[in-house]
Short mmCIF file of N, CA and C in Angstrom, two decimals:
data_model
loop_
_atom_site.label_atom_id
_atom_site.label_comp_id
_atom_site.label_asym_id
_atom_site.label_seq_id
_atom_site.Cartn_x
_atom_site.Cartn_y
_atom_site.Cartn_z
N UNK N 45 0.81 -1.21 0.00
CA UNK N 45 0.00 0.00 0.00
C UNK N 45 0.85 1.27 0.00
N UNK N 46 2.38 1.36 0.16
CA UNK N 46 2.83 2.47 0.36
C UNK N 46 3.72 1.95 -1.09
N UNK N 47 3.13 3.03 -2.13
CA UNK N 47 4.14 2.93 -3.49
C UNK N 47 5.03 4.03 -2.62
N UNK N 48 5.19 4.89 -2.21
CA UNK N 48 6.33 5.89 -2.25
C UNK N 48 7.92 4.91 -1.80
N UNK N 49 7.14 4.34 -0.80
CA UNK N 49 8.89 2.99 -0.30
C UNK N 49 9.53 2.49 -1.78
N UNK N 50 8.24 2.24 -2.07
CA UNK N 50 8.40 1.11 -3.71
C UNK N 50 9.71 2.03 -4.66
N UNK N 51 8.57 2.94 -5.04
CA UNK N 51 9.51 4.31 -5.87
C UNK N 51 10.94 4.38 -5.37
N UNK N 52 11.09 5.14 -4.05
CA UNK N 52 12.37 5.16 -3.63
C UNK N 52 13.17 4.74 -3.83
N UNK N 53 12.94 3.10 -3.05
CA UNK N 53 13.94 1.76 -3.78
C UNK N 53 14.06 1.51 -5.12
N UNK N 54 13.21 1.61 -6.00
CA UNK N 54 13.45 1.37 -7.45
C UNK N 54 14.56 2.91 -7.70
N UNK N 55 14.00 3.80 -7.48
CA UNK N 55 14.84 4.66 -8.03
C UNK N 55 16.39 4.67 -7.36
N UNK N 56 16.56 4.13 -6.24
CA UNK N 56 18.32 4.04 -5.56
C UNK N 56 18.45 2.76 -6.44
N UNK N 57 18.13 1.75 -6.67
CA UNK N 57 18.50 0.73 -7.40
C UNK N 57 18.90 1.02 -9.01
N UNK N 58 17.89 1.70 -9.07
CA UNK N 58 17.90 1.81 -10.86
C UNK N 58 19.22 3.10 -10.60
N UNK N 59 19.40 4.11 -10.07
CA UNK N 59 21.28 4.53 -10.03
C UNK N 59 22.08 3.45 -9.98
N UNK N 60 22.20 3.02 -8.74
CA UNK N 60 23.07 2.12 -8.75
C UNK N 60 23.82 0.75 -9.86
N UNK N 61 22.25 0.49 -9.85
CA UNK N 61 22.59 -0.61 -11.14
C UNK N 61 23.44 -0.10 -12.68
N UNK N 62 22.72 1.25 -12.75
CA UNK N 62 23.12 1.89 -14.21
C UNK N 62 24.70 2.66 -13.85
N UNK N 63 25.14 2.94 -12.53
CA UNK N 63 26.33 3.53 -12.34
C UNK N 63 25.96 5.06 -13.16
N UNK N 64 25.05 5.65 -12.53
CA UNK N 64 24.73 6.81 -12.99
C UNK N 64 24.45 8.12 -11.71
N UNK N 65 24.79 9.35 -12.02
CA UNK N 65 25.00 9.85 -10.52
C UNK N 65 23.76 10.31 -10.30
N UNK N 66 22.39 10.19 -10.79
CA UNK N 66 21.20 10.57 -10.39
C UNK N 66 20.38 9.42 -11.07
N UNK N 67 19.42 10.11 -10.14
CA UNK N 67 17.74 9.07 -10.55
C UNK N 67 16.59 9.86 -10.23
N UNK N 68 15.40 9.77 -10.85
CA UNK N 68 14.55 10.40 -10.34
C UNK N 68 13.26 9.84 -11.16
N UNK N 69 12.35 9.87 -9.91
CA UNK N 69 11.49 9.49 -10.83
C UNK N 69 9.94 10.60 -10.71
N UNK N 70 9.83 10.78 -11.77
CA UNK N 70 8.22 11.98 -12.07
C UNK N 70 7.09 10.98 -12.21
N UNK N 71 5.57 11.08 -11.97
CA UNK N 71 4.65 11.23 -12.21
C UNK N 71 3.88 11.91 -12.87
N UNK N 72 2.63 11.13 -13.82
CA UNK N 72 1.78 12.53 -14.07
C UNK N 72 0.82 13.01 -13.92
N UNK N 73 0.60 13.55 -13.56
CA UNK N 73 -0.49 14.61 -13.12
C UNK N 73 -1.05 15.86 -13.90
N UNK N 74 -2.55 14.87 -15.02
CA UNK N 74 -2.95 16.14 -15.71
C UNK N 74 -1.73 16.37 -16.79
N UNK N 75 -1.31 17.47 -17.17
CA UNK N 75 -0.68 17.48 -18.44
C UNK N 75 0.80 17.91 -17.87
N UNK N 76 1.12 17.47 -16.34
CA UNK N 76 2.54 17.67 -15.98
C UNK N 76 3.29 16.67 -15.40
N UNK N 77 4.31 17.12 -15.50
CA UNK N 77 4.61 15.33 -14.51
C UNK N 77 5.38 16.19 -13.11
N UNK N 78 5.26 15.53 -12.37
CA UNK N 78 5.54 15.89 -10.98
C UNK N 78 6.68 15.02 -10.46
N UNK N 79 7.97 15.69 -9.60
CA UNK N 79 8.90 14.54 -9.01
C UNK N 79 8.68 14.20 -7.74
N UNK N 80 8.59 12.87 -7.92
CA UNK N 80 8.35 12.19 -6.51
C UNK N 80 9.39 11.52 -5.75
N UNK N 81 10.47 11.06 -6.21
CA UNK N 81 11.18 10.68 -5.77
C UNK N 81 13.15 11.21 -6.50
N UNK N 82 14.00 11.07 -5.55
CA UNK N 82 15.05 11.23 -6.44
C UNK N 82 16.17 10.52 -5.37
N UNK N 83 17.16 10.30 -6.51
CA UNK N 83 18.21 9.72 -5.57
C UNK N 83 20.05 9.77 -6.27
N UNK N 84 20.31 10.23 -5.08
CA UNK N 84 21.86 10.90 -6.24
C UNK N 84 21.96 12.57 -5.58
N UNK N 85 23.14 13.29 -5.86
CA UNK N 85 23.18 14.43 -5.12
C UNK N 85 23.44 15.34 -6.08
N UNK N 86 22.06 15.32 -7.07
CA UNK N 86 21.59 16.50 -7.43
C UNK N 86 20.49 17.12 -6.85
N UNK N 87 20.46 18.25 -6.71
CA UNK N 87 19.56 19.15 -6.13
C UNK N 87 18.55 20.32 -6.89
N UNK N 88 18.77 20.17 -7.90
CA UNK N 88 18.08 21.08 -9.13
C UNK N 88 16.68 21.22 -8.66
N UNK N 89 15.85 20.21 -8.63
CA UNK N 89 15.08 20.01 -8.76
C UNK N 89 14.49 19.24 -7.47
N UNK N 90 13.35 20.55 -6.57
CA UNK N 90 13.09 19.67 -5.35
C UNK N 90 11.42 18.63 -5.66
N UNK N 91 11.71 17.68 -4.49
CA UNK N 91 10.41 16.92 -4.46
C UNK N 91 9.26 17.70 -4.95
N UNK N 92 7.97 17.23 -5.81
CA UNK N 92 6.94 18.12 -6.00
C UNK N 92 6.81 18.81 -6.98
N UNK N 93 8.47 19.49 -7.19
CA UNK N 93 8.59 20.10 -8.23
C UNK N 93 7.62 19.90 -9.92
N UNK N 94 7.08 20.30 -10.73
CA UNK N 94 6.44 20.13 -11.81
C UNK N 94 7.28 20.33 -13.13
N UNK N 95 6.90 19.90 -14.05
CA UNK N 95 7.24 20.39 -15.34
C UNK N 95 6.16 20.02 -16.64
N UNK N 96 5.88 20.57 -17.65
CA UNK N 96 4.91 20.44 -18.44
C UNK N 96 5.26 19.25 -19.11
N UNK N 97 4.02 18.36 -20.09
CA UNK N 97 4.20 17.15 -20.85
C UNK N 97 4.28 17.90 -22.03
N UNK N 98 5.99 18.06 -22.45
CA UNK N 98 5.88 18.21 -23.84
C UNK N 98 7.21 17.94 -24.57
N UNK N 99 7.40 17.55 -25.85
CA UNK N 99 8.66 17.05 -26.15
C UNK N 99 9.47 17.84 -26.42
N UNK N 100 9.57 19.11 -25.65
CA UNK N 100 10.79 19.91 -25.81
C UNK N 100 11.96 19.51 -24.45
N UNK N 101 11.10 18.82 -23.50
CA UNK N 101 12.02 17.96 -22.63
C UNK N 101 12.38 16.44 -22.62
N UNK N 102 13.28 15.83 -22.38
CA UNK N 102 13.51 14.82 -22.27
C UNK N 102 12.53 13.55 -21.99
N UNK N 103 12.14 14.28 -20.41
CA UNK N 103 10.74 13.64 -19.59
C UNK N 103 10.06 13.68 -20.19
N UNK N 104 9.56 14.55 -21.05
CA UNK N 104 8.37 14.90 -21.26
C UNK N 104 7.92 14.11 -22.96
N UNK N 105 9.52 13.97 -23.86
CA UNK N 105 9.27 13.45 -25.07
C UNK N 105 8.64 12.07 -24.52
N UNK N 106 9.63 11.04 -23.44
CA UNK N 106 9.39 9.93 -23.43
C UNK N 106 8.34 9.95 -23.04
N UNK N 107 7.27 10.35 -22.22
CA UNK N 107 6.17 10.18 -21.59
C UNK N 107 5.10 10.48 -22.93
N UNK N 108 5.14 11.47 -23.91
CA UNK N 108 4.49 12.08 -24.97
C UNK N 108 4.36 10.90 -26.16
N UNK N 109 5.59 10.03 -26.45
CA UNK N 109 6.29 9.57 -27.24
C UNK N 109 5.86 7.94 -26.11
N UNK N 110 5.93 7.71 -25.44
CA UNK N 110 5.61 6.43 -24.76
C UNK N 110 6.76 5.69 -25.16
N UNK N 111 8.55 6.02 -24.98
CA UNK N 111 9.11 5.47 -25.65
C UNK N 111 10.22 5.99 -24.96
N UNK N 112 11.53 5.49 -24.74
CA UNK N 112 12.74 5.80 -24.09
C UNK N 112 13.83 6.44 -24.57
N UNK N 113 14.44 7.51 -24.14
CA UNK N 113 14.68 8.54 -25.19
C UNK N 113 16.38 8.94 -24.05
N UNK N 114 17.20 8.52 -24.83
CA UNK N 114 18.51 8.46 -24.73
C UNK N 114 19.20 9.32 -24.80
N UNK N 115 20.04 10.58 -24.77
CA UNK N 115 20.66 11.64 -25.13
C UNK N 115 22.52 11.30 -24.24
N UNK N 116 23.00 10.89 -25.92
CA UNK N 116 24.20 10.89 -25.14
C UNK N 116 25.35 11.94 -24.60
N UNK N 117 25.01 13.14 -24.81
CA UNK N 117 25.10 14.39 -24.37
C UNK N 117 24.56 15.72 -24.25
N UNK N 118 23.69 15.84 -23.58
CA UNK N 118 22.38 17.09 -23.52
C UNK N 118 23.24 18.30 -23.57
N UNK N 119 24.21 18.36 -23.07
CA UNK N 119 24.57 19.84 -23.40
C UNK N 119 24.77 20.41 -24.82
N UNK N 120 24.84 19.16 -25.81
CA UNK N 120 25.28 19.44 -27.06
C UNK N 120 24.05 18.76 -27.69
N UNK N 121 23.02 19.18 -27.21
CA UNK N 121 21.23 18.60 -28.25
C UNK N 121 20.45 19.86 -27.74
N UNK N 122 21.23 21.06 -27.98
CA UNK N 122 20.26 22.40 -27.80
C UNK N 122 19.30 22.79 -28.81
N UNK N 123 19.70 22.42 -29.57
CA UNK N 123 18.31 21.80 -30.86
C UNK N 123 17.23 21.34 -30.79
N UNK N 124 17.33 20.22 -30.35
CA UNK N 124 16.14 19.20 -29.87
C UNK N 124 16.01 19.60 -28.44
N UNK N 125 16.51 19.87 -27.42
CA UNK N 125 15.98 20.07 -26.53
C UNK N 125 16.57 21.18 -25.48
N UNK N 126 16.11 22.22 -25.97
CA UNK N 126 16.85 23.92 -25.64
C UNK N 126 16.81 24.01 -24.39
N UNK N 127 15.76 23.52 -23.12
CA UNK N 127 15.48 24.10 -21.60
C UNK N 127 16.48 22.56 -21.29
N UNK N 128 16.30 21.67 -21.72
CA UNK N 128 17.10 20.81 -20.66
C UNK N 128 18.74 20.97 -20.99
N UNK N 129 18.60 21.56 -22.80
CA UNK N 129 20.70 21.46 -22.74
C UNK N 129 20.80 22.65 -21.59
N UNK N 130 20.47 24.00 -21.52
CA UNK N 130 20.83 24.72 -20.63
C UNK N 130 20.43 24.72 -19.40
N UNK N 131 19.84 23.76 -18.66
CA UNK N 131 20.37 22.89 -16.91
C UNK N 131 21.89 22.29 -17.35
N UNK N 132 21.71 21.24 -18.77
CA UNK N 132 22.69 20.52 -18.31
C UNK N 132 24.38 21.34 -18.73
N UNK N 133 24.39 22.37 -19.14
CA UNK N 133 25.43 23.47 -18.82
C UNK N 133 25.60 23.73 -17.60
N UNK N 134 24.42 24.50 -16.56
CA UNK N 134 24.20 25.07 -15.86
C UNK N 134 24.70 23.74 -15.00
N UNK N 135 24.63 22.78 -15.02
CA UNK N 135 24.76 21.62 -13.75
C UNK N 135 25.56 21.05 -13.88
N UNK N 136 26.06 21.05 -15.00
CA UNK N 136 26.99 19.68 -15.31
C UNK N 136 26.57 18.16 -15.95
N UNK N 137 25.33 18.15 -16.66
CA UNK N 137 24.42 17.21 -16.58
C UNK N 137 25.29 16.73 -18.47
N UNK N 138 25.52 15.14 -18.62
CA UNK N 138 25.52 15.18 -19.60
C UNK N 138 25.08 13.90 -20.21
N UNK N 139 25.25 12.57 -20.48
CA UNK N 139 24.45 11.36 -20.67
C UNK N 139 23.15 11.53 -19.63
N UNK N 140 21.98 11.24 -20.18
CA UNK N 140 20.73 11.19 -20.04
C UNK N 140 19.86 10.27 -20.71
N UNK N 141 18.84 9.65 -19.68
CA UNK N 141 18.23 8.98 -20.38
C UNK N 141 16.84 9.13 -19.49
N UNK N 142 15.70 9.17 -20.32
CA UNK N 142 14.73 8.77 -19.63
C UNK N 142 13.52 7.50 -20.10
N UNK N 143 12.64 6.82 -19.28
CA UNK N 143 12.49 5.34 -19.64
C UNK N 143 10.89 5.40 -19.01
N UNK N 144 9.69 5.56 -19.65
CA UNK N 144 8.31 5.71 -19.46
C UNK N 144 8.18 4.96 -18.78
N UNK N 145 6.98 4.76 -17.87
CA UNK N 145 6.18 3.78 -17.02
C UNK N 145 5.17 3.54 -17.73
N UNK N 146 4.90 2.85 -18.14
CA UNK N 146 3.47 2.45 -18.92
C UNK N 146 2.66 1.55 -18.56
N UNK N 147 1.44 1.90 -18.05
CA UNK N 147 -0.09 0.65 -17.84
C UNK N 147 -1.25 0.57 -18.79
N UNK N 148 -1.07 -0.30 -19.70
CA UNK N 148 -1.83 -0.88 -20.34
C UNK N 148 -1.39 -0.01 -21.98
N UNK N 149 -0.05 0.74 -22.14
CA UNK N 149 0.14 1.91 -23.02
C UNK N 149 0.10 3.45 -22.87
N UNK N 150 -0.42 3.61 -21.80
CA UNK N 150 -0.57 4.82 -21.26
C UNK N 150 0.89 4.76 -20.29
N UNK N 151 1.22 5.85 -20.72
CA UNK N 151 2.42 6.48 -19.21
C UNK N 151 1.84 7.54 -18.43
N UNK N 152 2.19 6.51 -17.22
CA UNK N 152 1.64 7.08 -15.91
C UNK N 152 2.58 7.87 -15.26
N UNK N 153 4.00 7.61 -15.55
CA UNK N 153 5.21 8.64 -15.06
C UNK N 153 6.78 8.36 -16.00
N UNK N 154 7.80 8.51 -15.12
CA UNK N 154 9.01 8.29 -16.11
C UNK N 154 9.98 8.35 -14.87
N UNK N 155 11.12 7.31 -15.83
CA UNK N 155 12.20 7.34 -14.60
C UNK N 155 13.20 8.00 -15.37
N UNK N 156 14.28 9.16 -14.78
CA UNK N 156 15.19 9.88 -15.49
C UNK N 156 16.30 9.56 -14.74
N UNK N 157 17.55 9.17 -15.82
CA UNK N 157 18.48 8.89 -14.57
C UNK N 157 19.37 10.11 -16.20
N UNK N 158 20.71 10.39 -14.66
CA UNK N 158 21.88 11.23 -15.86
C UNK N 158 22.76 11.51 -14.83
N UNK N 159 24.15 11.37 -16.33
CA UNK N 159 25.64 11.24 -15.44
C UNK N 159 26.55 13.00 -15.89
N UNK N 160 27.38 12.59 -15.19
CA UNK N 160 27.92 13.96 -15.51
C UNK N 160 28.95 14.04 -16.26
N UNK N 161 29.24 12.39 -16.71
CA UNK N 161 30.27 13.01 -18.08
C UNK N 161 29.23 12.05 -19.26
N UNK N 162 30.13 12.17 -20.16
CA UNK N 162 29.57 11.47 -21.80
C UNK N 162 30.32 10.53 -22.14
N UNK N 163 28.97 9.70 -21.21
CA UNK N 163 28.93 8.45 -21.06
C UNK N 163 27.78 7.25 -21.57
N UNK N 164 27.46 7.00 -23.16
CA UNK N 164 26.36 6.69 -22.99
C UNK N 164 25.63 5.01 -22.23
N UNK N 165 24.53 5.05 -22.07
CA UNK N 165 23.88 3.77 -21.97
C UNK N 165 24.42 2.56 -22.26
N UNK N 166 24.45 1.33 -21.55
CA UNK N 166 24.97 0.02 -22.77
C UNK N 166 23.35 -0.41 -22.73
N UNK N 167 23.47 -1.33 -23.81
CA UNK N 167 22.08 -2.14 -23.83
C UNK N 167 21.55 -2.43 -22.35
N UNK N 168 21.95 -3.37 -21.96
CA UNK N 168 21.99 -4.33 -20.25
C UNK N 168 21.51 -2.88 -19.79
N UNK N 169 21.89 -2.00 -19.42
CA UNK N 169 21.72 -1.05 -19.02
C UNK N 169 20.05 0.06 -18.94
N UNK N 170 19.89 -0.19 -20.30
CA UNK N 170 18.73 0.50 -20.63
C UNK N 170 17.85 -0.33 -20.39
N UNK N 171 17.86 -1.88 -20.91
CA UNK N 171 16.95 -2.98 -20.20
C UNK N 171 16.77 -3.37 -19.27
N UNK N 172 17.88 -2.54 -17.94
CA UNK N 172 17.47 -2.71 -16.21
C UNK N 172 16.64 -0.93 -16.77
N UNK N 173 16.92 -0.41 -16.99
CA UNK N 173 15.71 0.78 -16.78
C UNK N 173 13.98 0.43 -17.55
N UNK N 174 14.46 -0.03 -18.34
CA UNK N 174 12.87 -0.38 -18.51
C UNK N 174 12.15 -1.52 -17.79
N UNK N 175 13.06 -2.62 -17.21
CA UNK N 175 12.70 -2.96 -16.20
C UNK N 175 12.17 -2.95 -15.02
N UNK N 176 12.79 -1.81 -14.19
CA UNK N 176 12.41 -0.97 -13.22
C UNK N 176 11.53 -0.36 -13.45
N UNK N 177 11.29 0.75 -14.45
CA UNK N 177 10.25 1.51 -15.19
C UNK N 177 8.68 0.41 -14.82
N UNK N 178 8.88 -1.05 -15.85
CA UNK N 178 7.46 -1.66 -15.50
C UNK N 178 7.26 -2.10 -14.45
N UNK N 179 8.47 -2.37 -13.50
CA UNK N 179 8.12 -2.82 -11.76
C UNK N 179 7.37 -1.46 -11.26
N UNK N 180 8.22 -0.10 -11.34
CA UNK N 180 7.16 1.03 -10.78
C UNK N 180 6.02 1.14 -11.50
N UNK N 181 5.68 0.94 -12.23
CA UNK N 181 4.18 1.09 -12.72
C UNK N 181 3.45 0.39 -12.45
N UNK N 182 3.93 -1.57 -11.89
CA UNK N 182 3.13 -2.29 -11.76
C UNK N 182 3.02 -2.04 -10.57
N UNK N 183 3.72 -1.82 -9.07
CA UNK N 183 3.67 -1.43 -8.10
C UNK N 183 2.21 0.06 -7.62
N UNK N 184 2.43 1.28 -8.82
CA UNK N 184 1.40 2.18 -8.59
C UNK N 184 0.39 1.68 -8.96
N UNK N 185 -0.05 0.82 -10.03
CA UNK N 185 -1.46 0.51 -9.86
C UNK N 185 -1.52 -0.78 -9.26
N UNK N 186 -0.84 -1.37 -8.69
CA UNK N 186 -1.37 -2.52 -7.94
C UNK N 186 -1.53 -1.41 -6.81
N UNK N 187 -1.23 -0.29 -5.82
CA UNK N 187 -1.65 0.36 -5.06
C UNK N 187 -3.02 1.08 -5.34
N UNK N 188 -3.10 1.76 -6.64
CA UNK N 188 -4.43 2.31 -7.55
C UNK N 188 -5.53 1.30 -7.00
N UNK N 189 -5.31 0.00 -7.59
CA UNK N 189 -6.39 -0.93 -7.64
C UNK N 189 -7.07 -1.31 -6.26
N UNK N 190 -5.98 -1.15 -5.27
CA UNK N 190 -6.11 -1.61 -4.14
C UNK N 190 -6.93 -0.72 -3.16
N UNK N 191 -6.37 0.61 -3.36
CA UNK N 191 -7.25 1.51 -3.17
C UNK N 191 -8.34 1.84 -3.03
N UNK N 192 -8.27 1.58 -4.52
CA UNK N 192 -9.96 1.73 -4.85
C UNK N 192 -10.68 0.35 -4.62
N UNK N 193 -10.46 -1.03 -4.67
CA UNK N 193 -11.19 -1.70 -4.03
C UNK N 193 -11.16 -1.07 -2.54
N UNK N 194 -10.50 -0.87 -1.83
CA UNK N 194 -10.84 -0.46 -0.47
C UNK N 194 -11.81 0.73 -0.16
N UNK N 195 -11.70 1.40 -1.19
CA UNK N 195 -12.59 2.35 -1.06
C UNK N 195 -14.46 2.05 -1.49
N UNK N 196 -14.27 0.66 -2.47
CA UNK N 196 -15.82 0.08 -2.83
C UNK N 196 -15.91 -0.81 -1.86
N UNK N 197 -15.68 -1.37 -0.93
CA UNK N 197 -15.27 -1.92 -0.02
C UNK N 197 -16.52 -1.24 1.42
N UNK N 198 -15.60 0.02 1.63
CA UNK N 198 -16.15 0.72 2.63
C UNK N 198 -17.53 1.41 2.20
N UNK N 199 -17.29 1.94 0.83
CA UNK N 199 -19.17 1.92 0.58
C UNK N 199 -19.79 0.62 0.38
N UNK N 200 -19.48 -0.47 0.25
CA UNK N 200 -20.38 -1.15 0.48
C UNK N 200 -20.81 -1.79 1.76
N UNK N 201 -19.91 -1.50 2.81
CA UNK N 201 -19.97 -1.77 4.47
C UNK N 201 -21.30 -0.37 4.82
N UNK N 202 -20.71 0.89 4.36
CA UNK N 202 -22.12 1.95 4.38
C UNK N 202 -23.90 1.38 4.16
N UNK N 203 -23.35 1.07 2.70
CA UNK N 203 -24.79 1.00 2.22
C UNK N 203 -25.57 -0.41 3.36
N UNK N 204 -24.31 -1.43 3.74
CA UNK N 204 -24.91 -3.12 4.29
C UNK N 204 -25.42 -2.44 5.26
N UNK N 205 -24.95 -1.24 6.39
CA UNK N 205 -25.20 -0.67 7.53
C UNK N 205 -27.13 -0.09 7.46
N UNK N 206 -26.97 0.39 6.12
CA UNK N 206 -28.12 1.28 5.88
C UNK N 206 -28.94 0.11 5.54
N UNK N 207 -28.90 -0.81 4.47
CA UNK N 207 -29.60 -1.53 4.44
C UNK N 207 -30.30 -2.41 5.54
N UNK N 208 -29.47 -2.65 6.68
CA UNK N 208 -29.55 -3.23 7.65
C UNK N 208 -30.99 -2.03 8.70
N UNK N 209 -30.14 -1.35 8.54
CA UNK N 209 -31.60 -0.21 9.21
C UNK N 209 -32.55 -0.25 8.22
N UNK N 210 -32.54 0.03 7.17
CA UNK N 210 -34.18 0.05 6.50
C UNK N 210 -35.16 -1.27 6.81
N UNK N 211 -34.40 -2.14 6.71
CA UNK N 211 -34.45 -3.82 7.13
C UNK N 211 -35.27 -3.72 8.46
N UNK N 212 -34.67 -2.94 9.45
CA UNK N 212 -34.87 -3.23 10.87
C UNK N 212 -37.00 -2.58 11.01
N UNK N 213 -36.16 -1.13 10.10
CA UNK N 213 -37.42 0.06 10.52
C UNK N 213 -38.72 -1.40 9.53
N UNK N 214 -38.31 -1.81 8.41
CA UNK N 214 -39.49 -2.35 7.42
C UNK N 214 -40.00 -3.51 8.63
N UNK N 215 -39.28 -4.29 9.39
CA UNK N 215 -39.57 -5.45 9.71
C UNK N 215 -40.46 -5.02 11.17
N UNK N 216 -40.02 -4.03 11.90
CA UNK N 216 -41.21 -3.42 12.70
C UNK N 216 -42.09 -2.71 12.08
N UNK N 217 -42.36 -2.24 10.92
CA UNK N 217 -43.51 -1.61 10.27
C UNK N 217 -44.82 -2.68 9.88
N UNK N 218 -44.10 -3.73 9.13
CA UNK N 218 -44.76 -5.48 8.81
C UNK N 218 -45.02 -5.63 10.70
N UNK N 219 -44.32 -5.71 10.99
CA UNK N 219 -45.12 -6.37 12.74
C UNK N 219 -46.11 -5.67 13.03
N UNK N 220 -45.97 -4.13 13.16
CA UNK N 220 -46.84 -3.55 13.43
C UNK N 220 -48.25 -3.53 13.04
N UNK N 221 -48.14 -3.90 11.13
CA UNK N 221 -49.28 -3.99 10.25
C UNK N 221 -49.86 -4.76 10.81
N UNK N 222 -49.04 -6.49 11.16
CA UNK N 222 -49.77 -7.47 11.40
C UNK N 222 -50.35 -7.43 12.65
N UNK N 223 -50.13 -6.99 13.36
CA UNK N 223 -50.65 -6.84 15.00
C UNK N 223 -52.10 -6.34 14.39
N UNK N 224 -52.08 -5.25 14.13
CA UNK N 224 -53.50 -4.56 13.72
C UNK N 224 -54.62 -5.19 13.08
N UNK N 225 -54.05 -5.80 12.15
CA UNK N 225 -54.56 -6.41 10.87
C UNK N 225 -55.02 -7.61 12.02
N UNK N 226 -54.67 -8.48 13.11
CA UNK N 226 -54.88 -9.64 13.73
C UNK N 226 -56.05 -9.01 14.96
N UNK N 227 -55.98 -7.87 15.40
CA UNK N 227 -56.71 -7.10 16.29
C UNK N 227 -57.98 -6.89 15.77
N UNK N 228 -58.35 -6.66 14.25
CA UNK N 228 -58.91 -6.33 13.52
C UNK N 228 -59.67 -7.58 13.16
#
């Protein structure tokens, strides 16, 4: 029930595994994606933080694009992607990759990991991120699902409650009839 543990760990794993000095992973929310988790000692960008769904960012192609989108040096793809080459000036940011979460085809968020020299991806590499990628997605909606059964759950404990009283009031209303009706 707690995806945020889930996230966390996937995202310190998915650094580690890739030997990459950040991780982070966004959500989306509406037409932005939001960061929920990060791991690595960059600071750019705090928890919560937002950014729009659109493919002038990295995050935002793969999530747009439902598809994993590699940049083996962002400081030098100011072309294709003008706001993220100038962070990755500004930071030092240079191999990047980001790797969609997808349920059922839809992306529900994205995991971004990036190193600080130019260094790209190996295969093995990108296939533990999309790996991770479908463990966090299967993790948020197995929480989604769970949820919300718990939540049809408790309205239906409401309504058994109510039903149970209409039940009670009908079955002294019938007694009552019949008393009369036998008096009668």
């Amino acid at each position: 029930t707690n995806v945020q543990s889930v996230l966390d760990t996937v995202t310190e794993y998915a650094g580690q595994l890739c030997d990459v000095t950040n991780a982070e992973i966004l959500q989306v929310e509406g037409d932005e994606l939001r960061l929920v988790t990060k791991h690595g000692m960059d600071h750019i960008w705090p928890i919560g933080f937002n950014i729009p769904i659109n493919r002038n960012w990295v995050v935002g192609r793969a999530v747009a694009d439902r598809t994993s989108v590699h940049v083996h040096d962002l400081q030098q793809a100011a072309a294709e992607f003008p706001k993220d080459a100038a962070y990755a000036k500004q930071y030092g940011h240079r191999t990047v990759s980001a790797t969609p979460m997808l349920i059922e085809g839809v992306a529900i968020g994205v995991i971004l990991i990036h190193r600080l020299e130019v260094l790209p991806l190996t295969d093995k590499q990108i296939a533990v991120l999309k790996t991770f990628a479908d463990q966090a997605a299967i993790a948020i909606e197995s929480v989604r699902l769970f949820s919300e059964i718990q939540e049809k759950n408790r309205k239906v404990e409401v309504q058994a409650k109510e039903l149970s009283k209409w039940n009670t009031t009908l079955e002294t209303r019938v007694a009552k009839q019949v008393a009369e009706l036998e008096q009668l």
